[in-house]
Short mmCIF file of C-alpha atoms and ligand atoms in Angstrom, two decimals:
data_model
loop_
_atom_site.label_atom_id
_atom_site.label_comp_id
_atom_site.label_asym_id
_atom_site.label_seq_id
_atom_site.Cartn_x
_atom_site.Cartn_y
_atom_site.Cartn_z
CA MET A 145 61.45 -23.41 18.33
CA GLU A 146 59.08 -26.31 18.10
CA THR A 147 60.91 -28.40 14.87
CA PHE A 148 58.37 -28.98 12.63
CA ARG A 149 57.87 -32.12 9.79
CA ARG A 150 59.45 -32.01 7.44
CA ASP A 151 56.47 -32.64 4.38
CA PHE A 152 54.62 -30.25 6.52
CA VAL A 153 57.13 -27.82 5.97
CA GLU A 154 57.79 -28.62 2.12
CA VAL A 155 54.18 -27.66 1.67
CA LEU A 156 54.33 -24.72 3.03
CA LYS A 157 57.35 -23.68 1.02
CA GLU A 158 55.25 -23.82 -1.83
CA ALA A 159 52.04 -23.06 -0.66
CA GLU A 160 50.14 -20.12 -1.90
CA ASN A 161 46.90 -19.91 -0.88
CA VAL A 162 45.85 -20.64 2.57
CA VAL A 163 42.67 -21.73 4.65
CA PHE A 164 42.33 -21.27 8.54
CA PHE A 165 39.46 -22.64 9.74
CA THR A 166 38.76 -21.86 13.86
CA GLY A 167 36.46 -22.40 16.88
CA ALA A 168 36.32 -21.39 20.32
CA GLY A 169 39.70 -23.06 20.91
CA ILE A 170 41.36 -20.58 19.11
CA SER A 171 39.85 -17.42 21.34
CA ALA A 172 40.18 -20.06 24.84
CA GLU A 173 43.60 -18.07 25.34
CA SER A 174 41.56 -14.68 25.10
CA GLY A 175 39.55 -15.77 28.27
CA ILE A 176 36.63 -16.51 26.54
CA SER A 177 35.23 -19.81 26.85
CA THR A 178 34.47 -22.90 24.63
CA PHE A 179 31.69 -24.57 24.49
CA ARG A 180 32.51 -28.37 25.03
CA GLY A 181 34.98 -30.17 27.59
CA THR A 182 34.91 -29.98 30.68
CA ASP A 183 34.89 -25.91 31.42
CA GLY A 184 32.57 -25.87 28.35
CA ILE A 185 29.82 -23.77 28.21
CA TRP A 186 27.09 -26.62 27.31
CA ASN A 187 28.69 -28.90 30.49
CA LYS A 188 27.04 -25.81 32.61
CA LEU A 189 24.32 -24.23 30.40
CA LYS A 190 21.93 -25.94 28.32
CA PRO A 191 21.96 -25.05 24.64
CA GLU A 192 18.06 -26.07 23.94
CA GLU A 193 17.31 -23.04 26.38
CA LEU A 194 19.63 -20.57 25.16
CA ALA A 195 20.81 -21.11 21.34
CA ASN A 196 17.37 -21.74 19.90
CA PHE A 197 14.93 -19.30 18.11
CA ASP A 198 11.98 -21.29 19.73
CA ALA A 199 13.74 -20.85 23.74
CA PHE A 200 14.17 -17.30 22.23
CA LEU A 201 10.61 -16.41 21.70
CA LYS A 202 9.82 -18.16 25.05
CA ASN A 203 11.88 -15.77 27.11
CA PRO A 204 13.55 -13.60 25.60
CA ASP A 205 14.68 -11.08 27.90
CA ARG A 206 16.45 -14.32 29.66
CA VAL A 207 18.26 -15.06 26.06
CA TRP A 208 19.13 -11.60 25.67
CA GLU A 209 20.64 -11.16 29.01
CA TRP A 210 22.91 -14.28 28.26
CA TYR A 211 23.98 -12.68 25.28
CA GLN A 212 25.10 -9.46 26.79
CA TYR A 213 26.77 -11.38 29.53
CA ARG A 214 28.81 -12.64 26.54
CA ARG A 215 29.05 -9.49 25.01
CA HIS A 216 31.05 -8.54 27.72
CA ILE A 217 33.55 -10.55 28.04
CA ILE A 218 34.23 -10.44 24.62
CA ASP A 219 34.36 -6.68 24.73
CA ARG A 220 37.20 -7.24 27.55
CA SER A 221 38.95 -9.42 25.59
CA LYS A 222 42.13 -9.02 23.56
CA PRO A 223 43.31 -11.17 20.13
CA ASN A 224 45.61 -13.44 21.35
CA PRO A 225 49.27 -14.68 19.38
CA ALA A 226 47.02 -17.49 17.96
CA HIS A 227 44.78 -14.38 16.10
CA LEU A 228 47.98 -11.94 15.40
CA ALA A 229 49.76 -15.26 13.97
CA ILE A 230 46.86 -15.85 11.32
CA ALA A 231 46.74 -12.58 10.62
CA GLY A 232 50.65 -11.91 10.16
CA MET A 233 50.47 -14.93 7.45
CA GLN A 234 48.86 -11.84 5.50
CA GLU A 235 52.71 -11.37 4.63
CA LEU A 236 53.94 -14.32 3.39
CA PHE A 237 51.01 -15.83 1.34
CA ARG A 238 49.62 -14.78 -1.65
CA ASN A 239 45.81 -15.29 -0.57
CA VAL A 240 45.06 -16.20 3.82
CA THR A 241 41.35 -16.58 4.37
CA VAL A 242 39.68 -17.01 7.88
CA VAL A 243 37.12 -19.34 8.00
CA THR A 244 35.73 -19.34 11.55
CA GLN A 245 32.42 -20.80 13.60
CA ASN A 246 33.29 -17.51 16.03
CA VAL A 247 31.05 -14.79 16.88
CA ASP A 248 33.69 -12.71 18.80
CA ASN A 249 35.27 -10.51 15.77
CA LEU A 250 38.97 -11.36 17.15
CA HIS A 251 40.21 -12.26 14.34
CA ARG A 252 39.26 -8.94 12.69
CA ARG A 253 40.87 -6.94 15.56
CA ALA A 254 43.77 -8.93 15.05
CA GLY A 255 44.23 -7.56 11.34
CA SER A 256 42.96 -10.11 9.12
CA ARG A 257 41.19 -8.81 6.08
CA THR A 258 39.26 -12.23 4.91
CA VAL A 259 37.07 -13.63 7.29
CA TYR A 260 33.82 -15.21 6.40
CA GLU A 261 32.18 -16.01 10.12
CA LEU A 262 29.61 -19.42 9.30
CA HIS A 263 27.85 -19.01 13.16
CA GLY A 264 27.78 -15.07 13.07
CA ASN A 265 28.78 -12.13 15.09
CA ILE A 266 28.16 -11.33 18.04
CA GLU A 267 28.54 -7.69 17.64
CA ARG A 268 25.64 -7.31 15.34
CA ASN A 269 21.76 -7.63 15.87
CA TYR A 270 18.31 -7.53 13.91
CA CYS A 271 14.75 -7.55 14.39
CA ILE A 272 13.26 -10.92 13.80
CA GLU A 273 9.45 -9.12 12.21
CA CYS A 274 11.09 -6.91 9.77
CA ARG A 275 15.12 -7.56 9.78
CA THR A 276 16.16 -3.90 11.03
CA PRO A 277 19.98 -4.30 11.37
CA TYR A 278 20.58 -2.90 15.30
CA ASN A 279 24.67 -3.16 15.20
CA SER A 280 25.51 0.34 17.25
CA PRO A 281 27.19 -1.15 20.48
CA GLU A 282 24.74 1.08 22.60
CA PHE A 283 21.72 0.11 21.56
CA ALA A 284 22.97 -3.46 22.80
CA SER A 285 23.77 -1.71 26.35
CA ASP A 286 20.39 -3.05 28.01
CA ASP A 287 19.62 -6.34 30.07
CA LYS A 288 16.66 -6.15 28.49
CA VAL A 289 15.73 -6.87 25.37
CA PRO A 290 15.18 -4.61 22.92
CA ARG A 291 12.94 -3.05 20.58
CA CYS A 292 12.66 -2.26 16.49
CA GLU A 293 12.37 0.98 16.38
CA ASN A 294 10.39 0.86 13.09
CA CYS A 295 7.90 -2.18 13.68
CA GLY A 296 8.16 -2.83 17.14
CA GLY A 297 9.60 -5.79 17.07
CA LEU A 298 12.06 -7.82 18.81
CA VAL A 299 15.71 -7.62 18.09
CA ARG A 300 17.88 -10.54 18.53
CA PRO A 301 21.36 -11.42 18.14
CA ASP A 302 22.90 -11.68 14.67
CA ILE A 303 24.09 -15.50 15.94
CA VAL A 304 23.17 -18.95 14.05
CA TRP A 305 21.55 -20.60 16.52
CA PHE A 306 20.71 -24.66 16.94
CA GLY A 307 18.47 -25.92 13.52
CA GLU A 308 19.24 -22.35 11.98
CA MET A 309 20.68 -22.26 8.20
CA LEU A 310 24.22 -20.73 8.24
CA PRO A 311 24.76 -17.42 6.31
CA GLU A 312 25.04 -18.59 2.53
CA GLU A 313 27.37 -16.53 1.32
CA ASP A 314 29.86 -16.20 4.13
CA PHE A 315 28.94 -20.17 3.88
CA SER A 316 29.85 -20.89 0.22
CA LEU A 317 32.84 -18.00 -0.03
CA SER A 318 34.03 -20.68 2.13
CA GLU A 319 33.54 -23.85 0.04
CA GLU A 320 35.29 -21.95 -2.49
CA ALA A 321 38.27 -20.97 -0.73
CA ALA A 322 38.32 -24.56 0.25
CA GLU A 323 37.80 -25.92 -2.75
CA LYS A 324 41.30 -24.00 -3.82
CA CYS A 325 43.76 -23.84 -0.90
CA ASP A 326 46.82 -25.61 -0.96
CA ILE A 327 46.55 -26.27 2.93
CA MET A 328 44.16 -25.98 5.12
CA PHE A 329 44.43 -25.62 8.95
CA SER A 330 41.64 -26.65 11.93
CA VAL A 331 42.38 -24.50 14.44
CA GLY A 332 40.55 -25.13 18.42
CA THR A 333 37.49 -26.73 17.09
CA SER A 334 36.32 -30.51 18.29
CA SER A 335 35.27 -31.00 14.36
CA VAL A 336 31.15 -32.11 15.72
CA VAL A 337 29.43 -28.79 14.41
CA TYR A 338 28.02 -29.11 10.93
CA PRO A 339 27.88 -28.06 8.25
CA ALA A 340 30.66 -25.41 9.36
CA ALA A 341 32.63 -28.80 10.47
CA ARG A 342 32.49 -29.56 6.56
CA ILE A 343 34.63 -27.16 5.52
CA PRO A 344 37.98 -28.50 6.58
CA LEU A 345 36.79 -32.24 4.91
CA LEU A 346 36.53 -30.09 1.67
CA ALA A 347 40.04 -29.19 1.64
CA LYS A 348 41.24 -32.59 2.21
CA ARG A 349 38.85 -34.33 -0.39
CA LEU A 350 40.22 -31.11 -2.93
CA GLY A 351 44.14 -32.79 -2.38
CA ALA A 352 44.72 -29.75 0.04
CA TYR A 353 46.91 -30.37 3.33
CA LEU A 354 45.43 -30.65 6.32
CA VAL A 355 46.72 -29.58 9.56
CA GLU A 356 45.40 -29.74 12.96
CA VAL A 357 45.71 -27.41 15.58
CA ASN A 358 44.41 -28.84 18.78
CA LEU A 359 44.96 -29.70 22.48
CA GLU A 360 44.01 -33.32 21.73
CA GLU A 361 43.00 -34.97 19.62
CA THR A 362 39.50 -35.15 17.44
CA GLU A 363 37.06 -36.99 15.21
CA LEU A 364 38.98 -35.01 12.48
CA SER A 365 42.67 -36.21 13.82
CA PRO A 366 42.60 -39.11 11.70
CA LEU A 367 41.76 -37.32 8.49
CA ALA A 368 44.56 -35.03 9.25
CA ASP A 369 47.74 -34.83 7.57
CA TYR A 370 49.45 -33.32 10.20
CA VAL A 371 48.54 -33.23 14.38
CA LEU A 372 50.18 -30.41 16.41
CA ILE A 373 48.94 -31.11 19.48
CA GLY A 374 48.52 -28.02 21.70
CA LYS A 375 48.15 -24.25 22.63
CA ALA A 376 47.39 -22.57 19.33
CA GLY A 377 48.67 -19.57 20.70
CA GLU A 378 51.72 -21.59 21.13
CA ILE A 379 51.40 -23.51 18.20
CA LEU A 380 50.44 -20.56 15.77
CA PRO A 381 53.46 -18.32 16.15
CA GLY A 382 55.80 -20.81 16.22
CA VAL A 383 54.16 -21.93 12.19
CA LEU A 384 54.77 -18.30 11.22
CA GLU A 385 58.21 -18.04 12.37
CA GLU A 386 58.79 -20.91 10.45
CA VAL A 387 57.28 -19.63 7.03
CA LYS A 388 59.42 -16.09 7.78
CA LYS A 389 62.39 -18.32 7.66
CA LEU A 390 61.41 -20.09 4.52
CA LYS A 391 60.82 -17.06 2.79
CA GLY A 392 63.91 -15.36 4.04
CA LYS A 393 62.37 -13.24 6.19
CA GLY A 394 62.94 -14.28 9.14
P1 OAD B 64 34.29 -26.53 21.02
O1 OAD B 64 34.12 -25.97 22.34
O2 OAD B 64 33.32 -27.77 20.30
O3 OAD B 64 35.92 -26.99 21.04
C1 OAD B 64 37.16 -25.97 21.26
C2 OAD B 64 37.88 -27.18 20.92
O4 OAD B 64 39.00 -25.96 21.00
C3 OAD B 64 38.38 -28.34 21.72
O5 OAD B 64 38.79 -29.37 20.37
C4 OAD B 64 39.31 -28.01 22.36
O6 OAD B 64 40.77 -29.19 22.78
C5 OAD B 64 39.75 -26.61 21.95
N1 OAD B 64 41.10 -26.14 22.71
C6 OAD B 64 40.67 -25.54 23.81
N2 OAD B 64 41.73 -24.40 24.21
C7 OAD B 64 42.30 -24.52 23.58
C8 OAD B 64 43.72 -23.77 22.93
N3 OAD B 64 44.22 -23.09 24.06
N4 OAD B 64 44.39 -24.47 21.83
C9 OAD B 64 43.68 -25.12 20.83
N5 OAD B 64 43.06 -26.06 21.40
C10 OAD B 64 42.30 -25.37 21.74
O7 OAD B 64 34.30 -25.33 20.29
P2 OAD B 64 33.98 -25.18 18.72
O8 OAD B 64 34.09 -26.68 17.69
O9 OAD B 64 34.43 -23.90 18.27
O10 OAD B 64 27.83 -22.67 17.65
O11 OAD B 64 32.08 -25.03 19.02
C11 OAD B 64 31.34 -25.29 17.46
C12 OAD B 64 30.25 -24.55 17.41
O12 OAD B 64 29.17 -24.65 18.55
C13 OAD B 64 30.17 -23.37 18.44
O13 OAD B 64 30.75 -22.34 16.87
C14 OAD B 64 28.96 -22.88 18.87
C15 OAD B 64 28.86 -23.93 19.05
O14 OAD B 64 27.65 -24.51 20.06
C16 OAD B 64 27.37 -21.21 17.76
O15 OAD B 64 27.06 -20.92 18.71
C17 OAD B 64 26.24 -21.60 16.54
#
């Protein structure tokens, strides 16, 4: 098992409030592509043609079909050891909060109870006219964009597209969690998409110990107290084992 630096272990021992801020990299080992990097989605497809409201109005079926494709991949995927390790931490710390940029629901499926979703959730949809929600999987089974049963409006995925506001409640609850946490983990995110990327910065500014888990260094690395380079699915189970040992539950 990996040996962790002493100052990190000391913080883990005393910590009560822990936040995991996660991005696409945490789901990579579940078979879901990330957005940036060599195999990233935005290297092959243009976000301006898929992930914004104007693109949807211009060609709703194309955008809908793309999200259906992603839904199929996500439906077939399972939480990996990184998601499960985070859920396992709930038994060891007073408060464990997940703030995620992911829309794949894998944290909840792994058993995490407090999950704030900053970029929406691919399992949900709503009418762009009257905002009726459509969340049953049967509703989203077609490759053609569905119409609202109440008003006939187009139904869109409940995902935050470029240029759109983040869900207010989830964002302010994430800020609150960041403000009061003792330790903040930033896992599998390139830390370049704002305002989400403000969350770990806020925690750090207010005195939390900031840990980064990533395959490589990012823009956040110079600010982190501890940078763990490697796969989240390998590093986080190691952290969980360490915490169990510290709490006499190993
Ligand atoms: P990115 O694709 O920008 O970054 C993924 C990060 O995960 C990179 O820094 C990789 O090095 C790292 N990574 C990959 N595999 C990993 C692994 N197994 N273990 C640890 N780290 C790994 O994804 P995000 O930062 O999540 O927005 O992107 C932010 C937002 O940009 C997304 O939420 C999405 C996108 O446009 C919306 O869809 C609204």
